[in-house]
Amino acid sequence: MPAEPFDDVLDELAEDPEGGALTEAIRRSGLPVAVIDLATLLVVAVSDSAAALLGGTPAQLRGLPVSRFVADQPTGGVPLLATGRLDGFEAPRRLRRLDGRELPAYVWVHVLGSRRPARLAAAVLLDARLPIAAGTTEDEWRLIGLVDENWHLERISEEARTVLGWTTEQLAEATVLPAIHPGDIPELLTGMAHVQETGRDVAVRLRVMRADGAYLWTRARLASFDETAGFLFTLRPMAAGLTPAADRVGELERRLARIAAEVRNAGLAAGLAHASRGVVPVPPIDDLPGLASLTAREWEVLTDLAQGSRVAAIARHLSLSEGTVRNHLSAIYRKLGVASQAELLHLLLDRADPPGAGSLTS
């Protein structure tokens, strides 16, 4: 497996988790993150903002067991991280501060480094009482999709064509398993078992087949959306290469920022599921193949629009300017062959509600 640019750095840091480089990177990142030793389940580094959330200082929290700060029962996710069967998981948790008070939080835990089983994991801690601002790493591609209970691809973003090379016709007829490297199917099934059991998102590493037969390493986030065996997914690239020693702390900071972006984009793939049940239902790509030409960001905009949101509300939700939202809408109109929002909504209703089927919005 190729190492990500920061993985060689983190592998070295894992050998000396008390080292100053790790502490400095955590401090400089500004993120509410704690680094956990998976072998001992002790906190080995913590940022100022995470320490403040837990009611202490970094020095007070280092060396304490993770169980000291978690008021809920275990989710079963940490053993899967420690044994290398998952790369990450999310969990709404009640955190216990040093003063004994509890607060609702959203925690996204992700292993660090290339070695499996991993030595370290980063836990991003977000106060559930505060809104999570939308965010993304715009300099890299991301692909989102929805798979039905028969593991048939129901919705997919344009990156399946631009990055993986698949045509709209191929996507409209696709099932998922043939596109996954056989060696990674156990990780996919383990991840889906955890999703179905807990209802919480997980992250796994998967090699996904391109149209030319080559495999691409990706980090996949998996989530459930109903009571069936179907699931939502988000794919992001795993880059290869080594990081110059002079920029290793900076590379770790960027890694932590990418984990935080995953947390902030937790609702991205879920929008594909909500789209089929919105005020204006969005049909699957089998019924409207042009949907496969929408990018991940355009899907976000379309999903909010189908939920009845106006441009200003969409802009606030996605942390975009209203002008940028309108630009995305113009691209959606062009790709689906309509000239206005009214025509777009009429098209979606028409394809989601074929003649004689009765209204889907009644």
Tab-separated table of C-alpha atoms in Angstrom:
chain	number	residue	atom	x	y	z
A	1	MET	CA	0.000	0.000	0.000
A	2	PRO	CA	1.382	3.436	-0.861
A	3	ALA	CA	2.098	5.761	2.022
A	4	GLU	CA	0.437	9.135	2.152
A	5	PRO	CA	2.890	12.073	2.306
A	6	PHE	CA	2.464	12.402	6.066
A	7	ASP	CA	2.434	8.684	6.879
A	8	ASP	CA	6.208	8.290	7.096
A	9	VAL	CA	6.186	11.252	9.487
A	10	LEU	CA	3.481	9.774	11.685
A	11	ASP	CA	5.128	6.361	11.734
A	12	GLU	CA	8.234	8.011	13.175
A	13	LEU	CA	6.212	10.067	15.642
A	14	ALA	CA	4.417	6.932	16.792
A	15	GLU	CA	7.739	5.539	17.954
A	16	ASP	CA	8.101	8.550	20.235
A	17	PRO	CA	4.598	9.929	20.905
A	18	GLU	CA	5.939	12.074	23.729
A	19	GLY	CA	8.205	13.868	21.232
A	20	GLY	CA	7.967	17.609	20.820
A	21	ALA	CA	7.125	17.529	17.089
A	22	LEU	CA	3.766	15.883	17.661
A	23	THR	CA	2.846	18.248	20.476
A	24	GLU	CA	3.911	21.252	18.397
A	25	ALA	CA	1.892	20.151	15.355
A	26	ILE	CA	-1.205	19.608	17.481
A	27	ARG	CA	-0.777	23.001	19.118
A	28	ARG	CA	-0.242	24.838	15.829
A	29	SER	CA	-3.159	23.177	14.056
A	30	GLY	CA	-5.738	25.105	16.079
A	31	LEU	CA	-8.101	22.128	15.804
A	32	PRO	CA	-9.937	20.586	18.771
A	33	VAL	CA	-8.025	17.308	18.521
A	34	ALA	CA	-6.571	14.745	20.897
A	35	VAL	CA	-4.084	12.059	19.848
A	36	ILE	CA	-4.602	8.648	21.437
A	37	ASP	CA	-2.176	5.746	21.821
A	38	LEU	CA	-4.275	2.792	20.638
A	39	ALA	CA	-2.183	0.252	22.549
A	40	THR	CA	-2.705	1.893	25.931
A	41	LEU	CA	-5.755	4.125	25.250
A	42	LEU	CA	-3.929	7.033	26.847
A	43	VAL	CA	-3.991	10.640	25.616
A	44	VAL	CA	-0.491	11.458	24.296
A	45	ALA	CA	-1.107	14.934	22.855
A	46	VAL	CA	-3.969	17.403	22.904
A	47	SER	CA	-4.571	20.819	21.360
A	48	ASP	CA	-5.395	23.899	23.413
A	49	SER	CA	-8.963	24.057	22.042
A	50	ALA	CA	-9.664	20.380	22.811
A	51	ALA	CA	-8.201	20.780	26.297
A	52	ALA	CA	-10.426	23.809	26.905
A	53	LEU	CA	-13.467	21.815	25.768
A	54	LEU	CA	-12.556	19.159	28.340
A	55	GLY	CA	-11.974	21.750	31.063
A	56	GLY	CA	-8.215	21.527	31.468
A	57	THR	CA	-4.840	22.270	29.944
A	58	PRO	CA	-2.843	20.053	27.573
A	59	ALA	CA	-0.397	19.258	30.367
A	60	GLN	CA	-3.239	18.151	32.665
A	61	LEU	CA	-4.782	15.856	30.046
A	62	ARG	CA	-1.661	14.152	28.684
A	63	GLY	CA	-1.220	10.659	30.079
A	64	LEU	CA	-4.841	10.261	31.234
A	65	PRO	CA	-6.949	7.331	29.974
A	66	VAL	CA	-9.511	8.063	27.273
A	67	SER	CA	-12.214	6.455	29.440
A	68	ARG	CA	-11.801	9.375	31.868
A	69	PHE	CA	-13.439	11.674	29.306
A	70	VAL	CA	-16.185	9.478	27.822
A	71	ALA	CA	-19.496	9.195	29.692
A	72	ASP	CA	-21.154	6.739	27.250
A	73	GLN	CA	-20.721	3.017	26.774
A	74	PRO	CA	-18.050	1.956	24.231
A	75	THR	CA	-19.150	1.800	20.587
A	76	GLY	CA	-16.881	-1.086	19.621
A	77	GLY	CA	-15.078	1.116	17.112
A	78	VAL	CA	-11.762	1.535	18.947
A	79	PRO	CA	-10.876	-2.203	18.933
A	80	LEU	CA	-11.489	-2.221	15.161
A	81	LEU	CA	-9.073	0.705	14.795
A	82	ALA	CA	-6.505	-0.931	17.048
A	83	THR	CA	-6.569	-4.171	15.046
A	84	GLY	CA	-6.402	-2.426	11.665
A	85	ARG	CA	-9.907	-3.412	10.539
A	86	LEU	CA	-11.174	0.185	10.313
A	87	ASP	CA	-9.448	3.469	9.523
A	88	GLY	CA	-11.958	5.645	11.328
A	89	PHE	CA	-15.434	6.006	12.814
A	90	GLU	CA	-17.735	8.736	14.044
A	91	ALA	CA	-19.716	8.718	17.245
A	92	PRO	CA	-22.047	11.199	18.933
A	93	ARG	CA	-20.653	11.055	22.468
A	94	ARG	CA	-21.219	12.588	25.848
A	95	LEU	CA	-17.835	13.865	26.997
A	96	ARG	CA	-16.965	14.200	30.672
A	97	ARG	CA	-14.962	17.296	31.591
A	98	LEU	CA	-12.316	17.316	34.330
A	99	ASP	CA	-14.818	19.030	36.645
A	100	GLY	CA	-17.290	16.165	36.151
A	101	ARG	CA	-19.736	18.056	33.965
A	102	GLU	CA	-20.911	16.348	30.784
A	103	LEU	CA	-21.476	17.869	27.359
A	104	PRO	CA	-22.832	16.459	24.083
A	105	ALA	CA	-20.184	16.175	21.390
A	106	TYR	CA	-19.517	14.793	17.937
A	107	VAL	CA	-16.291	12.779	17.788
A	108	TRP	CA	-14.532	11.625	14.609
A	109	VAL	CA	-11.677	9.203	15.367
A	110	HIS	CA	-9.149	8.368	12.638
A	111	VAL	CA	-5.919	6.358	12.686
A	112	LEU	CA	-2.658	8.097	11.805
A	113	GLY	CA	0.203	6.677	9.787
A	114	SER	CA	0.492	3.879	7.234
A	115	ARG	CA	1.179	0.953	9.538
A	116	ARG	CA	-1.577	-1.494	10.346
A	117	PRO	CA	-2.361	-2.017	13.112
A	118	ALA	CA	-1.779	1.692	13.744
A	119	ARG	CA	-0.189	3.056	16.906
A	120	LEU	CA	-1.911	6.445	17.042
A	121	ALA	CA	-5.376	7.835	16.340
A	122	ALA	CA	-6.592	11.431	16.180
A	123	ALA	CA	-9.934	12.286	17.768
A	124	VAL	CA	-11.546	15.524	16.564
A	125	LEU	CA	-13.876	16.812	19.293
A	126	LEU	CA	-16.756	19.095	18.328
A	127	ASP	CA	-19.281	20.589	20.748
A	128	ALA	CA	-22.671	19.255	19.577
A	129	ARG	CA	-24.370	22.393	20.884
A	130	LEU	CA	-22.611	24.453	18.212
A	131	PRO	CA	-23.262	24.255	14.437
A	132	ILE	CA	-20.681	22.444	12.341
A	133	ALA	CA	-19.625	24.736	9.519
A	134	ALA	CA	-19.470	23.120	6.107
A	135	GLY	CA	-15.964	22.732	4.782
A	136	THR	CA	-13.928	20.923	2.188
A	137	THR	CA	-10.465	20.537	0.817
A	138	GLU	CA	-11.079	22.174	-2.541
A	139	ASP	CA	-7.685	21.291	-4.023
A	140	GLU	CA	-8.507	17.580	-4.190
A	141	TRP	CA	-11.304	15.619	-5.772
A	142	ARG	CA	-14.038	13.871	-3.852
A	143	LEU	CA	-16.696	11.521	-5.109
A	144	ILE	CA	-20.050	10.790	-3.491
A	145	GLY	CA	-22.611	8.113	-4.208
A	146	LEU	CA	-25.529	6.064	-2.953
A	147	VAL	CA	-25.865	2.273	-3.223
A	148	ASP	CA	-29.262	0.572	-2.869
A	149	GLU	CA	-30.090	-2.572	-0.874
A	150	ASN	CA	-28.983	-4.770	-3.783
A	151	TRP	CA	-25.663	-2.869	-3.918
A	152	HIS	CA	-26.620	-1.295	-7.226
A	153	LEU	CA	-25.295	2.221	-7.810
A	154	GLU	CA	-28.279	4.568	-7.563
A	155	ARG	CA	-26.596	7.988	-7.405
A	156	ILE	CA	-23.056	9.110	-8.178
A	157	SER	CA	-21.210	12.383	-8.743
A	158	GLU	CA	-19.314	13.409	-11.880
A	159	GLU	CA	-15.930	12.500	-10.420
A	160	ALA	CA	-16.738	8.869	-11.284
A	161	ARG	CA	-16.242	9.922	-14.904
A	162	THR	CA	-13.510	12.541	-14.609
A	163	VAL	CA	-11.347	10.594	-12.121
A	164	LEU	CA	-12.276	6.950	-12.700
A	165	GLY	CA	-13.154	7.197	-16.377
A	166	TRP	CA	-16.543	5.471	-16.267
A	167	THR	CA	-19.236	6.538	-18.758
A	168	THR	CA	-22.746	7.568	-17.754
A	169	GLU	CA	-24.128	4.403	-19.358
A	170	GLN	CA	-21.738	2.189	-17.394
A	171	LEU	CA	-22.578	3.956	-14.150
A	172	ALA	CA	-26.327	3.602	-14.696
A	173	GLU	CA	-25.944	-0.189	-14.850
A	174	ALA	CA	-23.212	-0.622	-12.235
A	175	THR	CA	-23.058	-2.781	-9.145
A	176	VAL	CA	-20.459	-1.927	-6.529
A	177	LEU	CA	-18.516	-5.070	-5.620
A	178	PRO	CA	-16.852	-5.648	-9.040
A	179	ALA	CA	-15.273	-2.193	-8.741
A	180	ILE	CA	-13.573	-3.000	-5.395
A	181	HIS	CA	-10.226	-4.804	-5.267
A	182	PRO	CA	-10.867	-8.366	-3.991
A	183	GLY	CA	-8.280	-7.876	-1.259
A	184	ASP	CA	-10.236	-4.941	0.176
A	185	ILE	CA	-13.703	-6.491	0.264
A	186	PRO	CA	-13.201	-7.805	3.854
A	187	GLU	CA	-12.522	-4.205	5.021
A	188	LEU	CA	-15.611	-2.988	3.163
A	189	LEU	CA	-17.788	-5.681	4.751
A	190	THR	CA	-16.326	-5.037	8.218
A	191	GLY	CA	-17.043	-1.353	7.820
A	192	MET	CA	-20.590	-1.958	6.642
A	193	ALA	CA	-21.234	-4.372	9.516
A	194	HIS	CA	-20.221	-1.648	11.976
A	195	VAL	CA	-22.384	0.919	10.162
A	196	GLN	CA	-25.423	-1.368	10.225
A	197	GLU	CA	-24.875	-2.311	13.872
A	198	THR	CA	-24.285	1.177	15.242
A	199	GLY	CA	-25.860	3.508	12.659
A	200	ARG	CA	-22.629	5.516	12.681
A	201	ASP	CA	-20.206	6.385	9.904
A	202	VAL	CA	-16.878	4.631	9.390
A	203	ALA	CA	-13.797	5.107	7.204
A	204	VAL	CA	-11.924	2.352	5.367
A	205	ARG	CA	-9.179	2.240	2.744
A	206	LEU	CA	-10.281	0.766	-0.572
A	207	ARG	CA	-8.724	0.236	-3.983
A	208	VAL	CA	-11.341	1.265	-6.542
A	209	MET	CA	-11.098	0.145	-10.165
A	210	ARG	CA	-10.750	2.708	-12.907
A	211	ALA	CA	-12.283	2.169	-16.341
A	212	ASP	CA	-8.822	1.216	-17.668
A	213	GLY	CA	-8.576	-1.650	-15.157
A	214	ALA	CA	-6.041	0.046	-12.853
A	215	TYR	CA	-6.836	0.440	-9.156
A	216	LEU	CA	-6.809	3.730	-7.277
A	217	TRP	CA	-6.225	3.903	-3.518
A	218	THR	CA	-9.004	5.883	-1.832
A	219	ARG	CA	-10.223	6.623	1.658
A	220	ALA	CA	-13.914	5.745	1.775
A	221	ARG	CA	-16.429	7.051	4.277
A	222	LEU	CA	-19.474	4.789	4.628
A	223	ALA	CA	-22.851	5.636	6.188
A	224	SER	CA	-26.320	4.109	6.369
A	225	PHE	CA	-29.435	5.977	5.251
A	226	ASP	CA	-32.354	3.640	6.012
A	227	GLU	CA	-33.113	0.197	7.431
A	228	THR	CA	-31.893	-1.695	4.347
A	229	ALA	CA	-28.422	-2.943	3.424
A	230	GLY	CA	-27.888	0.092	1.190
A	231	PHE	CA	-25.284	2.707	2.058
A	232	LEU	CA	-23.865	6.132	1.252
A	233	PHE	CA	-20.207	6.698	0.468
A	234	THR	CA	-17.679	9.452	-0.012
A	235	LEU	CA	-14.324	8.735	-1.696
A	236	ARG	CA	-11.203	10.858	-1.378
A	237	PRO	CA	-7.754	10.241	-2.887
A	238	MET	CA	-4.825	8.794	-0.999
A	239	ALA	CA	-1.687	10.488	-2.302
A	240	ALA	CA	1.703	8.800	-2.470
A	241	GLY	CA	5.101	10.301	-1.757
A	242	LEU	CA	7.445	11.361	1.003
A	243	THR	CA	7.512	14.568	2.969
A	244	PRO	CA	10.747	16.583	3.307
A	245	ALA	CA	11.940	16.561	6.900
A	246	ALA	CA	11.804	20.364	7.039
A	247	ASP	CA	8.030	20.378	6.515
A	248	ARG	CA	6.978	17.358	8.548
A	249	VAL	CA	5.183	19.310	11.252
A	250	GLY	CA	3.354	21.297	8.579
A	251	GLU	CA	2.371	18.079	6.807
A	252	LEU	CA	0.915	16.695	10.031
A	253	GLU	CA	-1.063	19.923	10.444
A	254	ARG	CA	-2.486	19.481	6.942
A	255	ARG	CA	-3.386	15.870	7.753
A	256	LEU	CA	-5.318	16.970	10.812
A	257	ALA	CA	-7.079	19.627	8.738
A	258	ARG	CA	-8.184	16.968	6.240
A	259	ILE	CA	-9.639	14.860	9.058
A	260	ALA	CA	-11.511	17.918	10.310
A	261	ALA	CA	-12.837	18.519	6.780
A	262	GLU	CA	-14.248	14.974	6.774
A	263	VAL	CA	-16.099	15.786	9.980
A	264	ARG	CA	-17.506	19.024	8.586
A	265	ASN	CA	-18.638	17.255	5.421
A	266	ALA	CA	-20.376	14.470	7.333
A	267	GLY	CA	-23.725	15.341	5.760
A	268	LEU	CA	-22.500	15.464	2.170
A	269	ALA	CA	-23.274	11.894	1.126
A	270	ALA	CA	-26.433	11.873	3.228
A	271	GLY	CA	-27.793	14.547	0.918
A	272	LEU	CA	-28.026	11.958	-1.836
A	273	ALA	CA	-30.439	9.923	0.274
A	274	HIS	CA	-32.449	12.944	1.375
A	275	ALA	CA	-32.728	14.005	-2.267
A	276	SER	CA	-35.050	11.101	-3.044
A	277	ARG	CA	-37.374	12.139	-0.206
A	278	GLY	CA	-37.243	15.904	-0.506
A	279	VAL	CA	-39.993	18.405	-1.207
A	280	VAL	CA	-39.082	17.761	-4.836
A	281	PRO	CA	-37.816	14.140	-5.182
A	282	VAL	CA	-34.652	13.628	-7.204
A	283	PRO	CA	-34.786	10.467	-9.349
A	284	PRO	CA	-31.940	7.903	-9.556
A	285	ILE	CA	-29.479	8.126	-12.441
A	286	ASP	CA	-31.263	5.231	-14.199
A	287	ASP	CA	-34.229	7.576	-14.695
A	288	LEU	CA	-32.235	10.759	-15.323
A	289	PRO	CA	-28.702	9.896	-16.545
A	290	GLY	CA	-27.718	13.565	-16.663
A	291	LEU	CA	-27.477	13.499	-12.877
A	292	ALA	CA	-24.211	11.551	-13.229
A	293	SER	CA	-22.651	14.690	-14.733
A	294	LEU	CA	-23.097	16.665	-11.490
A	295	THR	CA	-20.044	17.207	-9.304
A	296	ALA	CA	-20.090	16.514	-5.579
A	297	ARG	CA	-20.571	20.230	-4.861
A	298	GLU	CA	-23.386	20.492	-7.414
A	299	TRP	CA	-25.100	17.559	-5.720
A	300	GLU	CA	-24.930	19.477	-2.440
A	301	VAL	CA	-26.617	22.477	-4.043
A	302	LEU	CA	-29.248	20.354	-5.811
A	303	THR	CA	-30.031	18.456	-2.621
A	304	ASP	CA	-30.626	21.650	-0.655
A	305	LEU	CA	-32.751	23.004	-3.494
A	306	ALA	CA	-34.840	19.818	-3.516
A	307	GLN	CA	-35.382	20.275	0.223
A	308	GLY	CA	-36.993	23.658	-0.505
A	309	SER	CA	-34.024	25.888	0.415
A	310	ARG	CA	-33.457	29.207	-1.315
A	311	VAL	CA	-30.121	30.509	-2.574
A	312	ALA	CA	-29.319	32.467	0.605
A	313	ALA	CA	-30.018	29.458	2.839
A	314	ILE	CA	-27.968	27.152	0.600
A	315	ALA	CA	-25.070	29.596	0.733
A	316	ARG	CA	-25.152	29.692	4.542
A	317	HIS	CA	-25.387	25.900	4.822
A	318	LEU	CA	-22.464	25.256	2.470
A	319	SER	CA	-20.356	28.245	3.600
A	320	LEU	CA	-20.405	29.667	0.057
A	321	SER	CA	-21.232	33.055	-1.373
A	322	GLU	CA	-24.636	33.470	-2.997
A	323	GLY	CA	-22.871	34.170	-6.287
A	324	THR	CA	-21.045	30.845	-6.085
A	325	VAL	CA	-24.317	29.032	-5.403
A	326	ARG	CA	-25.874	30.683	-8.462
A	327	ASN	CA	-22.868	29.614	-10.543
A	328	HIS	CA	-23.384	26.023	-9.409
A	329	LEU	CA	-27.088	26.284	-10.245
A	330	SER	CA	-26.236	27.538	-13.732
A	331	ALA	CA	-23.969	24.518	-14.225
A	332	ILE	CA	-26.765	22.206	-13.050
A	333	TYR	CA	-29.219	23.809	-15.486
A	334	ARG	CA	-26.764	23.335	-18.358
A	335	LYS	CA	-26.012	19.708	-17.526
A	336	LEU	CA	-29.673	18.761	-17.163
A	337	GLY	CA	-30.821	20.751	-20.188
A	338	VAL	CA	-33.061	23.290	-18.469
A	339	ALA	CA	-33.025	27.082	-18.419
A	340	SER	CA	-34.334	27.969	-14.968
A	341	GLN	CA	-35.021	26.768	-11.455
A	342	ALA	CA	-38.694	26.273	-12.317
A	343	GLU	CA	-37.799	24.066	-15.294
A	344	LEU	CA	-35.346	22.104	-13.156
A	345	LEU	CA	-37.924	21.376	-10.449
A	346	HIS	CA	-40.500	20.424	-13.104
A	347	LEU	CA	-38.001	17.995	-14.679
A	348	LEU	CA	-37.215	16.354	-11.349
A	349	LEU	CA	-40.897	15.954	-10.503
A	350	ASP	CA	-41.657	14.566	-13.951
A	351	ARG	CA	-38.895	11.930	-13.813
A	352	ALA	CA	-39.547	11.008	-10.193
A	353	ASP	CA	-43.303	10.755	-10.798
A	354	PRO	CA	-43.933	8.956	-14.120
A	355	PRO	CA	-47.410	9.125	-15.683
A	356	GLY	CA	-49.951	7.054	-13.793
A	357	ALA	CA	-47.732	6.561	-10.733
A	358	GLY	CA	-49.452	9.183	-8.593
A	359	SER	CA	-47.842	12.134	-6.865
A	360	LEU	CA	-44.725	11.509	-4.784
A	361	THR	CA	-45.140	14.771	-2.914
A	362	SER	CA	-48.727	14.360	-1.764
